[in-house]
PDB file of C-alpha atoms in Angstrom:
ATOM      1  CA  ASP E   1     -43.871   2.909 -51.774  1.00  0.00           C
ATOM      2  CA  ASP E   2     -42.050   5.966 -51.049  1.00  0.00           C
ATOM      3  CA  GLU E   3     -44.855   8.351 -51.549  1.00  0.00           C
ATOM      4  CA  ILE E   4     -45.176  11.543 -48.957  1.00  0.00           C
ATOM      5  CA  PHE E   5     -48.627  12.779 -48.639  1.00  0.00           C
ATOM      6  CA  LEU E   6     -47.904  16.206 -46.609  1.00  0.00           C
ATOM      7  CA  LYS E   7     -51.531  16.260 -46.495  1.00  0.00           C
ATOM      8  CA  GLU E   8     -52.034  13.070 -43.807  1.00  0.00           C
ATOM      9  CA  ILE E   9     -49.283  13.864 -41.945  1.00  0.00           C
ATOM     10  CA  ILE E  10     -50.341  17.110 -40.530  1.00  0.00           C
ATOM     11  CA  LEU E  11     -53.895  16.200 -40.641  1.00  0.00           C
ATOM     12  CA  ASN E  12     -51.852  12.687 -38.502  1.00  0.00           C
ATOM     13  CA  ILE E  13     -50.447  15.932 -36.611  1.00  0.00           C
ATOM     14  CA  TRP E  14     -53.407  17.808 -35.844  1.00  0.00           C
ATOM     15  CA  ALA E  15     -55.639  14.861 -34.773  1.00  0.00           C
ATOM     16  CA  TYR E  16     -52.563  14.583 -32.225  1.00  0.00           C
ATOM     17  CA  LYS E  17     -52.720  18.364 -31.153  1.00  0.00           C
ATOM     18  CA  ILE E  18     -53.784  18.328 -27.553  1.00  0.00           C
ATOM     19  CA  LEU E  19     -51.201  15.596 -26.596  1.00  0.00           C
ATOM     20  CA  ILE E  20     -48.559  16.895 -28.316  1.00  0.00           C
ATOM     21  CA  ILE E  21     -48.969  20.606 -26.911  1.00  0.00           C
ATOM     22  CA  ILE E  22     -49.331  18.439 -23.687  1.00  0.00           C
ATOM     23  CA  PHE E  23     -45.851  16.288 -24.072  1.00  0.00           C
ATOM     24  CA  ILE E  24     -44.096  19.927 -24.934  1.00  0.00           C
ATOM     25  CA  ALA E  25     -45.148  21.735 -22.315  1.00  0.00           C
ATOM     26  CA  PHE E  26     -44.479  19.258 -19.561  1.00  0.00           C
ATOM     27  CA  SER E  27     -40.711  18.982 -21.203  1.00  0.00           C
ATOM     28  CA  THR E  28     -40.048  22.759 -21.413  1.00  0.00           C
ATOM     29  CA  SER E  29     -41.087  23.203 -17.935  1.00  0.00           C
ATOM     30  CA  TYR E  30     -39.097  20.034 -16.480  1.00  0.00           C
ATOM     31  CA  SER E  31     -36.361  21.739 -18.563  1.00  0.00           C
ATOM     32  CA  ILE E  32     -36.717  24.655 -16.886  1.00  0.00           C
ATOM     33  CA  TYR E  33     -37.168  23.853 -13.327  1.00  0.00           C
ATOM     34  CA  TYR E  34     -33.966  20.980 -13.980  1.00  0.00           C
ATOM     35  CA  ALA E  35     -31.988  23.967 -15.429  1.00  0.00           C
ATOM     36  CA  LEU E  36     -32.472  25.835 -12.361  1.00  0.00           C
ATOM     37  CA  ASN E  37     -32.771  23.857  -9.251  1.00  0.00           C
ATOM     38  CA  ALA E  38     -29.779  21.292 -10.959  1.00  0.00           C
ATOM     39  CA  ASP E  39     -26.704  21.509  -8.539  1.00  0.00           C
ATOM     40  CA  LYS E  40     -24.196  23.430 -10.285  1.00  0.00           C
ATOM     41  CA  LEU E  41     -20.330  21.926 -11.239  1.00  0.00           C
ATOM     42  CA  TYR E  42     -17.261  23.891 -11.487  1.00  0.00           C
ATOM     43  CA  ALA E  43     -13.831  22.814 -12.371  1.00  0.00           C
ATOM     44  CA  ALA E  44     -10.492  23.894 -11.606  1.00  0.00           C
ATOM     45  CA  SER E  45      -7.120  23.498 -12.849  1.00  0.00           C
ATOM     46  CA  ASN E  46      -3.716  23.812 -12.560  1.00  0.00           C
ATOM     47  CA  MET E  47      -0.459  22.672 -14.769  1.00  0.00           C
ATOM     48  CA  PHE E  48       2.772  22.599 -13.525  1.00  0.00           C
ATOM     49  CA  SER E  49       5.461  20.904 -14.529  1.00  0.00           C
ATOM     50  CA  LEU E  50       8.048  18.249 -12.844  1.00  0.00           C
ATOM     51  CA  GLN E  51      11.171  19.558 -12.783  1.00  0.00           C
ATOM     52  CA  THR E  52      13.882  16.707 -13.005  1.00  0.00           C
ATOM     53  CA  PRO E  53      16.840  16.838 -10.671  1.00  0.00           C
ATOM     54  CA  LYS E  54      20.201  15.541 -10.646  1.00  0.00           C
ATOM     55  CA  ALA E  55      21.668  13.393  -9.082  1.00  0.00           C
ATOM     56  CA  LYS E  56      24.857  14.495  -6.714  1.00  0.00           C
ATOM     57  CA  ASN E  57      28.517  14.190  -8.648  1.00  0.00           C
ATOM     58  CA  SER E  58      26.748  13.387 -11.701  1.00  0.00           C
ATOM     59  CA  SER E  59      25.571  15.353 -14.847  1.00  0.00           C
ATOM     60  CA  ALA E  60      22.633  12.660 -15.660  1.00  0.00           C
ATOM     61  CA  GLU E  61      19.301  14.056 -15.112  1.00  0.00           C
ATOM     62  CA  LEU E  62      16.671  11.361 -13.551  1.00  0.00           C
ATOM     63  CA  ASP E  63      13.489  10.970 -15.145  1.00  0.00           C
ATOM     64  CA  PRO E  64      10.672  13.140 -12.626  1.00  0.00           C
ATOM     65  CA  LEU E  65       8.530  10.056 -12.970  1.00  0.00           C
ATOM     66  CA  SER E  66      10.872   7.008 -12.893  1.00  0.00           C
ATOM     67  CA  LEU E  67      10.770   8.605  -9.578  1.00  0.00           C
ATOM     68  CA  PHE E  68       7.350   9.215  -8.792  1.00  0.00           C
ATOM     69  CA  SER E  69       6.891   5.209  -9.683  1.00  0.00           C
ATOM     70  CA  GLY E  70      10.232   3.828  -8.256  1.00  0.00           C
ATOM     71  CA  ILE E  71      10.552   2.011 -12.060  1.00  0.00           C
ATOM     72  CA  SER E  72      11.497   3.857 -15.293  1.00  0.00           C
ATOM     73  CA  LEU E  73       8.390   2.969 -17.476  1.00  0.00           C
ATOM     74  CA  GLY E  74       9.780   5.021 -20.958  1.00  0.00           C
ATOM     75  CA  ASN E  75       5.950   6.744 -22.484  1.00  0.00           C
ATOM     76  CA  SER E  76       3.806   5.331 -20.104  1.00  0.00           C
ATOM     77  CA  THR E  77       5.315   7.403 -16.915  1.00  0.00           C
ATOM     78  CA  SER E  78       2.343   9.884 -17.429  1.00  0.00           C
ATOM     79  CA  ALA E  79      -0.041   6.434 -16.741  1.00  0.00           C
ATOM     80  CA  SER E  80       2.108   5.383 -13.860  1.00  0.00           C
ATOM     81  CA  LEU E  81       0.814   9.309 -12.162  1.00  0.00           C
ATOM     82  CA  LYS E  82      -2.619   8.795 -13.669  1.00  0.00           C
ATOM     83  CA  GLU E  83      -2.521   5.559 -11.865  1.00  0.00           C
ATOM     84  CA  GLU E  84      -0.362   6.000  -8.393  1.00  0.00           C
ATOM     85  CA  LEU E  85      -2.924   9.918  -7.852  1.00  0.00           C
ATOM     86  CA  MET E  86      -6.171   7.760  -8.398  1.00  0.00           C
ATOM     87  CA  GLY E  87      -5.023   4.770  -6.216  1.00  0.00           C
ATOM     88  CA  ARG E  88      -6.577   4.181  -2.230  1.00  0.00           C
ATOM     89  CA  ILE E  89      -3.134   5.161  -0.917  1.00  0.00           C
ATOM     90  CA  PHE E  90      -3.071   8.326  -2.526  1.00  0.00           C
ATOM     91  CA  ILE E  91      -6.993   9.082  -1.541  1.00  0.00           C
ATOM     92  CA  GLU E  92      -6.203   8.713   1.970  1.00  0.00           C
ATOM     93  CA  ASN E  93      -3.477  10.258   2.171  1.00  0.00           C
ATOM     94  CA  LEU E  94      -4.951  13.528   0.714  1.00  0.00           C
ATOM     95  CA  ASP E  95      -8.720  12.144   2.896  1.00  0.00           C
ATOM     96  CA  GLU E  96      -6.076  13.006   5.971  1.00  0.00           C
ATOM     97  CA  LYS E  97      -4.771  16.646   5.075  1.00  0.00           C
ATOM     98  CA  LEU E  98      -9.035  17.645   3.227  1.00  0.00           C
ATOM     99  CA  ASP E  99     -11.351  15.422   4.911  1.00  0.00           C
ATOM    100  CA  LEU E 100     -12.291  13.772   1.556  1.00  0.00           C
ATOM    101  CA  ARG E 101     -14.981  11.357   4.192  1.00  0.00           C
ATOM    102  CA  SER E 102     -16.628  14.424   5.658  1.00  0.00           C
ATOM    103  CA  ASP E 103     -17.566  16.520   1.801  1.00  0.00           C
ATOM    104  CA  LYS E 104     -21.170  15.619   0.788  1.00  0.00           C
ATOM    105  CA  TYR E 105     -20.473  16.077  -2.866  1.00  0.00           C
ATOM    106  CA  PHE E 106     -17.654  12.929  -2.155  1.00  0.00           C
ATOM    107  CA  ASN E 107     -19.363  11.199   0.377  1.00  0.00           C
ATOM    108  CA  VAL E 108     -23.293  10.731  -0.509  1.00  0.00           C
ATOM    109  CA  HIS E 109     -23.908   8.689   2.481  1.00  0.00           C
ATOM    110  CA  THR E 110     -24.045   9.372   6.096  1.00  0.00           C
ATOM    111  CA  TYR E 111     -23.488   6.718   9.016  1.00  0.00           C
ATOM    112  CA  ASP E 112     -27.252   6.446  10.093  1.00  0.00           C
ATOM    113  CA  LYS E 113     -28.742   5.948   6.411  1.00  0.00           C
ATOM    114  CA  ILE E 114     -25.779   3.705   5.310  1.00  0.00           C
ATOM    115  CA  ILE E 115     -27.603   0.364   7.084  1.00  0.00           C
ATOM    116  CA  GLN E 116     -32.100   1.168   6.491  1.00  0.00           C
ATOM    117  CA  ASN E 117     -34.240  -1.519   6.948  1.00  0.00           C
ATOM    118  CA  ASP E 118     -36.297  -3.215   4.530  1.00  0.00           C
ATOM    119  CA  PRO E 119     -39.382  -2.839   3.012  1.00  0.00           C
ATOM    120  CA  LEU E 120     -42.011  -5.062   4.351  1.00  0.00           C
ATOM    121  CA  TRP E 121     -42.525  -7.114   1.548  1.00  0.00           C
ATOM    122  CA  LYS E 122     -38.584  -7.894   1.075  1.00  0.00           C
ATOM    123  CA  SER E 123     -38.090  -8.828   4.218  1.00  0.00           C
ATOM    124  CA  LYS E 124     -40.707 -11.126   4.021  1.00  0.00           C
ATOM    125  CA  LEU E 125     -39.191 -12.970   0.397  1.00  0.00           C
ATOM    126  CA  LYS E 126     -35.532 -12.414   1.956  1.00  0.00           C
ATOM    127  CA  GLU E 127     -37.500 -14.482   4.890  1.00  0.00           C
ATOM    128  CA  ILE E 128     -39.474 -17.135   2.626  1.00  0.00           C
ATOM    129  CA  ILE E 129     -36.190 -17.721   0.348  1.00  0.00           C
ATOM    130  CA  GLY E 130     -34.209 -17.889   3.638  1.00  0.00           C
ATOM    131  CA  TYR E 131     -31.813 -15.261   2.174  1.00  0.00           C
ATOM    132  CA  SER E 132     -29.599 -12.749   4.666  1.00  0.00           C
ATOM    133  CA  SER E 133     -28.507  -9.669   3.923  1.00  0.00           C
ATOM    134  CA  PRO E 134     -25.074  -9.635   4.859  1.00  0.00           C
ATOM    135  CA  VAL E 135     -23.893  -6.018   7.322  1.00  0.00           C
ATOM    136  CA  ARG E 136     -21.915  -3.576   5.531  1.00  0.00           C
ATOM    137  CA  ASP E 137     -19.019  -2.401   7.348  1.00  0.00           C
ATOM    138  CA  GLN E 138     -19.406   1.544   7.372  1.00  0.00           C
ATOM    139  CA  SER E 139     -17.222   3.050   6.765  1.00  0.00           C
ATOM    140  CA  GLU E 140     -15.884   0.698   3.791  1.00  0.00           C
ATOM    141  CA  VAL E 141     -19.270   2.142   2.076  1.00  0.00           C
ATOM    142  CA  ILE E 142     -18.035   6.060   2.780  1.00  0.00           C
ATOM    143  CA  TRP E 143     -15.100   5.145   1.311  1.00  0.00           C
ATOM    144  CA  LEU E 144     -16.069   3.197  -1.685  1.00  0.00           C
ATOM    145  CA  SER E 145     -18.279   6.451  -2.700  1.00  0.00           C
ATOM    146  CA  THR E 146     -15.280   8.768  -1.431  1.00  0.00           C
ATOM    147  CA  ILE E 147     -13.071   6.595  -3.787  1.00  0.00           C
ATOM    148  CA  SER E 148     -16.041   6.300  -6.423  1.00  0.00           C
ATOM    149  CA  THR E 149     -16.395  10.418  -6.494  1.00  0.00           C
ATOM    150  CA  TYR E 150     -12.495  10.860  -6.495  1.00  0.00           C
ATOM    151  CA  LYS E 151     -11.869   9.320 -10.084  1.00  0.00           C
ATOM    152  CA  ASP E 152     -15.280  10.756 -11.747  1.00  0.00           C
ATOM    153  CA  SER E 153     -13.680  14.410 -10.495  1.00  0.00           C
ATOM    154  CA  VAL E 154     -10.488  13.841 -11.121  1.00  0.00           C
ATOM    155  CA  SER E 155      -8.355  13.736 -13.708  1.00  0.00           C
ATOM    156  CA  ILE E 156      -4.842  13.718 -14.598  1.00  0.00           C
ATOM    157  CA  ASP E 157      -4.179  15.047 -18.656  1.00  0.00           C
ATOM    158  CA  THR E 158      -0.045  15.392 -20.156  1.00  0.00           C
ATOM    159  CA  THR E 159       0.179  18.332 -22.402  1.00  0.00           C
ATOM    160  CA  GLU E 160       2.207  18.279 -26.020  1.00  0.00           C
ATOM    161  CA  SER E 161       5.149  20.633 -24.286  1.00  0.00           C
ATOM    162  CA  GLY E 162       5.419  17.354 -20.933  1.00  0.00           C
ATOM    163  CA  ASN E 163       3.285  19.496 -18.513  1.00  0.00           C
ATOM    164  CA  TYR E 164       0.745  18.117 -16.885  1.00  0.00           C
ATOM    165  CA  VAL E 165      -3.048  18.923 -16.261  1.00  0.00           C
ATOM    166  CA  ILE E 166      -4.996  18.442 -12.937  1.00  0.00           C
ATOM    167  CA  THR E 167      -8.584  18.809 -13.347  1.00  0.00           C
ATOM    168  CA  VAL E 168     -10.971  18.437 -10.562  1.00  0.00           C
ATOM    169  CA  THR E 169     -14.751  18.856 -10.202  1.00  0.00           C
ATOM    170  CA  HIS E 170     -16.580  20.081  -7.697  1.00  0.00           C
ATOM    171  CA  SER E 171     -20.045  21.673  -6.915  1.00  0.00           C
ATOM    172  CA  ASP E 172     -17.513  24.537  -4.696  1.00  0.00           C
ATOM    173  CA  PRO E 173     -15.424  26.127  -6.899  1.00  0.00           C
ATOM    174  CA  THR E 174     -13.106  27.003  -3.951  1.00  0.00           C
ATOM    175  CA  ARG E 175     -12.857  23.388  -2.591  1.00  0.00           C
ATOM    176  CA  ALA E 176     -12.401  22.477  -6.289  1.00  0.00           C
ATOM    177  CA  ALA E 177      -9.465  24.318  -6.522  1.00  0.00           C
ATOM    178  CA  LEU E 178      -7.944  23.409  -3.075  1.00  0.00           C
ATOM    179  CA  ILE E 179      -8.017  19.772  -3.759  1.00  0.00           C
ATOM    180  CA  ALA E 180      -6.320  20.256  -7.310  1.00  0.00           C
ATOM    181  CA  ASN E 181      -3.531  22.506  -5.593  1.00  0.00           C
ATOM    182  CA  GLU E 182      -3.338  19.686  -2.585  1.00  0.00           C
ATOM    183  CA  ILE E 183      -3.056  17.365  -5.272  1.00  0.00           C
ATOM    184  CA  MET E 184      -0.486  19.034  -7.500  1.00  0.00           C
ATOM    185  CA  ASN E 185       1.787  19.910  -4.003  1.00  0.00           C
ATOM    186  CA  ILE E 186       1.699  16.364  -3.328  1.00  0.00           C
ATOM    187  CA  ALA E 187       2.657  15.665  -6.871  1.00  0.00           C
ATOM    188  CA  ILE E 188       5.327  17.515  -6.314  1.00  0.00           C
ATOM    189  CA  LYS E 189       7.028  16.703  -3.354  1.00  0.00           C
ATOM    190  CA  LYS E 190       6.380  13.069  -3.658  1.00  0.00           C
ATOM    191  CA  VAL E 191       8.765  13.684  -6.593  1.00  0.00           C
ATOM    192  CA  GLU E 192      11.382  15.387  -4.406  1.00  0.00           C
ATOM    193  CA  LYS E 193      11.547  13.247  -1.365  1.00  0.00           C
ATOM    194  CA  LYS E 194      12.435   9.535  -4.052  1.00  0.00           C
ATOM    195  CA  ALA E 195      14.833  12.242  -5.532  1.00  0.00           C
ATOM    196  CA  GLU E 196      16.737  13.400  -2.381  1.00  0.00           C
ATOM    197  CA  ASN E 197      16.537   9.437  -1.531  1.00  0.00           C
ATOM    198  CA  LEU E 198      17.367   8.606  -4.774  1.00  0.00           C
ATOM    199  CA  GLN E 199      20.312  10.771  -4.711  1.00  0.00           C
ATOM    200  CA  ASN E 200      21.025   9.198  -1.095  1.00  0.00           C
ATOM    201  CA  ASP E 201      21.816   6.089  -2.025  1.00  0.00           C
ATOM    202  CA  GLN E 202      23.876   6.919  -4.421  1.00  0.00           C
ATOM    203  CA  VAL E 203      25.842   8.800  -2.311  1.00  0.00           C
ATOM    204  CA  ASN E 204      25.952   5.704  -0.053  1.00  0.00           C
ATOM    205  CA  PHE E 205      26.580   3.080  -2.506  1.00  0.00           C
ATOM    206  CA  LEU E 206      29.571   4.874  -3.515  1.00  0.00           C
ATOM    207  CA  SER E 207      30.534   5.377   0.276  1.00  0.00           C
ATOM    208  CA  GLU E 208      30.642   1.474   0.129  1.00  0.00           C
ATOM    209  CA  THR E 209      32.435   0.943  -2.964  1.00  0.00           C
ATOM    210  CA  LEU E 210      35.372   3.526  -2.040  1.00  0.00           C
ATOM    211  CA  ALA E 211      35.846   2.430   1.816  1.00  0.00           C
ATOM    212  CA  LYS E 212      35.649  -1.405  -0.094  1.00  0.00           C
ATOM    213  CA  SER E 213      38.189  -0.801  -2.302  1.00  0.00           C
ATOM    214  CA  LEU E 214      40.408   0.892  -0.183  1.00  0.00           C
ATOM    215  CA  TYR E 215      39.918  -2.213   1.808  1.00  0.00           C
ATOM    216  CA  GLU E 216      41.207  -4.325  -0.878  1.00  0.00           C
ATOM    217  CA  LEU E 217      44.190  -1.643  -1.733  1.00  0.00           C
ATOM    218  CA  GLU E 218      45.528  -2.052   1.675  1.00  0.00           C
ATOM    219  CA  SER E 219      44.954  -5.512   1.467  1.00  0.00           C
ATOM    220  CA  ALA E 220      46.753  -6.139  -1.667  1.00  0.00           C
ATOM    221  CA  GLN E 221      49.633  -3.435  -0.089  1.00  0.00           C
ATOM    222  CA  THR E 222      50.196  -5.394   2.220  1.00  0.00           C
ATOM    223  CA  LYS E 223      49.918  -9.373   0.163  1.00  0.00           C
ATOM    224  CA  LEU E 224      52.636  -7.665  -2.340  1.00  0.00           C
ATOM    225  CA  LYS E 225      55.020  -6.336   0.690  1.00  0.00           C
ATOM    226  CA  GLU E 226      55.155 -10.498   2.487  1.00  0.00           C
ATOM    227  CA  PHE E 227      55.686 -11.266  -1.551  1.00  0.00           C
ATOM    228  CA  THR E 228      58.523  -9.375  -2.003  1.00  0.00           C
ATOM    229  CA  ILE E 229      59.995 -10.089   1.281  1.00  0.00           C
ATOM    230  CA  ASP E 230      59.451 -13.576   0.964  1.00  0.00           C
ATOM    231  CA  ASN E 231      61.198 -13.587  -3.188  1.00  0.00           C
ATOM    232  CA  SER E 232      63.668 -10.981  -2.370  1.00  0.00           C
ATOM    233  CA  THR E 233      67.274 -11.336  -3.331  1.00  0.00           C
ATOM    234  CA  LEU E 234      69.486 -10.001  -0.624  1.00  0.00           C
ATOM    235  CA  PRO E 235      68.672 -13.652   0.992  1.00  0.00           C
ATOM    236  CA  MET E 236      70.191 -15.269  -0.618  1.00  0.00           C
ATOM    237  CA  GLU E 237      73.212 -13.040  -1.509  1.00  0.00           C
ATOM    238  CA  GLY E 238      73.598 -12.948   2.010  1.00  0.00           C
ATOM    239  CA  PHE E 239      74.143 -17.088   2.627  1.00  0.00           C
ATOM    240  CA  ALA E 240      75.917 -17.329  -0.271  1.00  0.00           C
ATOM    241  CA  ALA E 241      78.350 -15.062   1.029  1.00  0.00           C
ATOM    242  CA  ALA E 242      78.702 -16.833   4.358  1.00  0.00           C
ATOM    243  CA  SER E 243      79.186 -19.604   2.732  1.00  0.00           C
ATOM    244  CA  VAL E 244      82.267 -17.917   0.930  1.00  0.00           C
ATOM    245  CA  ASN E 245      83.797 -16.563   4.303  1.00  0.00           C
ATOM    246  CA  SER E 246      82.675 -20.328   5.493  1.00  0.00           C
ATOM    247  CA  GLU E 247      84.911 -21.692   3.250  1.00  0.00           C
ATOM    248  CA  VAL E 248      87.716 -19.034   3.636  1.00  0.00           C
ATOM    249  CA  ILE E 249      88.082 -19.926   7.658  1.00  0.00           C
ATOM    250  CA  LYS E 250      87.758 -23.698   6.824  1.00  0.00           C
ATOM    251  CA  ASN E 251      90.826 -23.245   4.425  1.00  0.00           C
TER     252      ASN E 251
END
């Protein structure tokens, strides 16, 4: 039956008008309350480019992301940068400067609330089945909370022109901008440091190669002199002259 009877629909709505009005009033009130009391989140973004450094005594340019990751990844360099900035080691280094664990936005736990007593019914049930809750490391719980929130609040994207955009979401706009700038500065310094180390490695390699080549050249010259002395025709000519002189004296 594909027929629609508008009269029946209107009568049904009218019959449940009180319930519908209550539901609409409750939903509207809750929406207004949530909008007024929900935490405001702000996003701070910065755009930067990783300058491609040149190696000493070389016109070839170095891939900045290969410097950042230690290897060349071709088209996946931006993915390598994102993995580096999202890794726990990087977050720990960032925490040393910005103290993310004390930030209530990143860490929702406090030391005195991590380990809480279970309700009576839950503890009794665990006692009956012989289950004991493992003791959680407080510091690790805080770290997991901080890392999880960091990964949800920080994003790294690449523009069509090859620039990088870091966006940080936070309840405090000033704090969001501070974190975004610090991430950018650390990324740039890491690239510059790796470029410097690579250039130093190249200089050391060239120096060692040159020293080895000079040593081999001197060894080759010494062997050439010895070969020349051993195979020279002058001693043979001297011997022949002495032989002739000896025959003359003999005669």
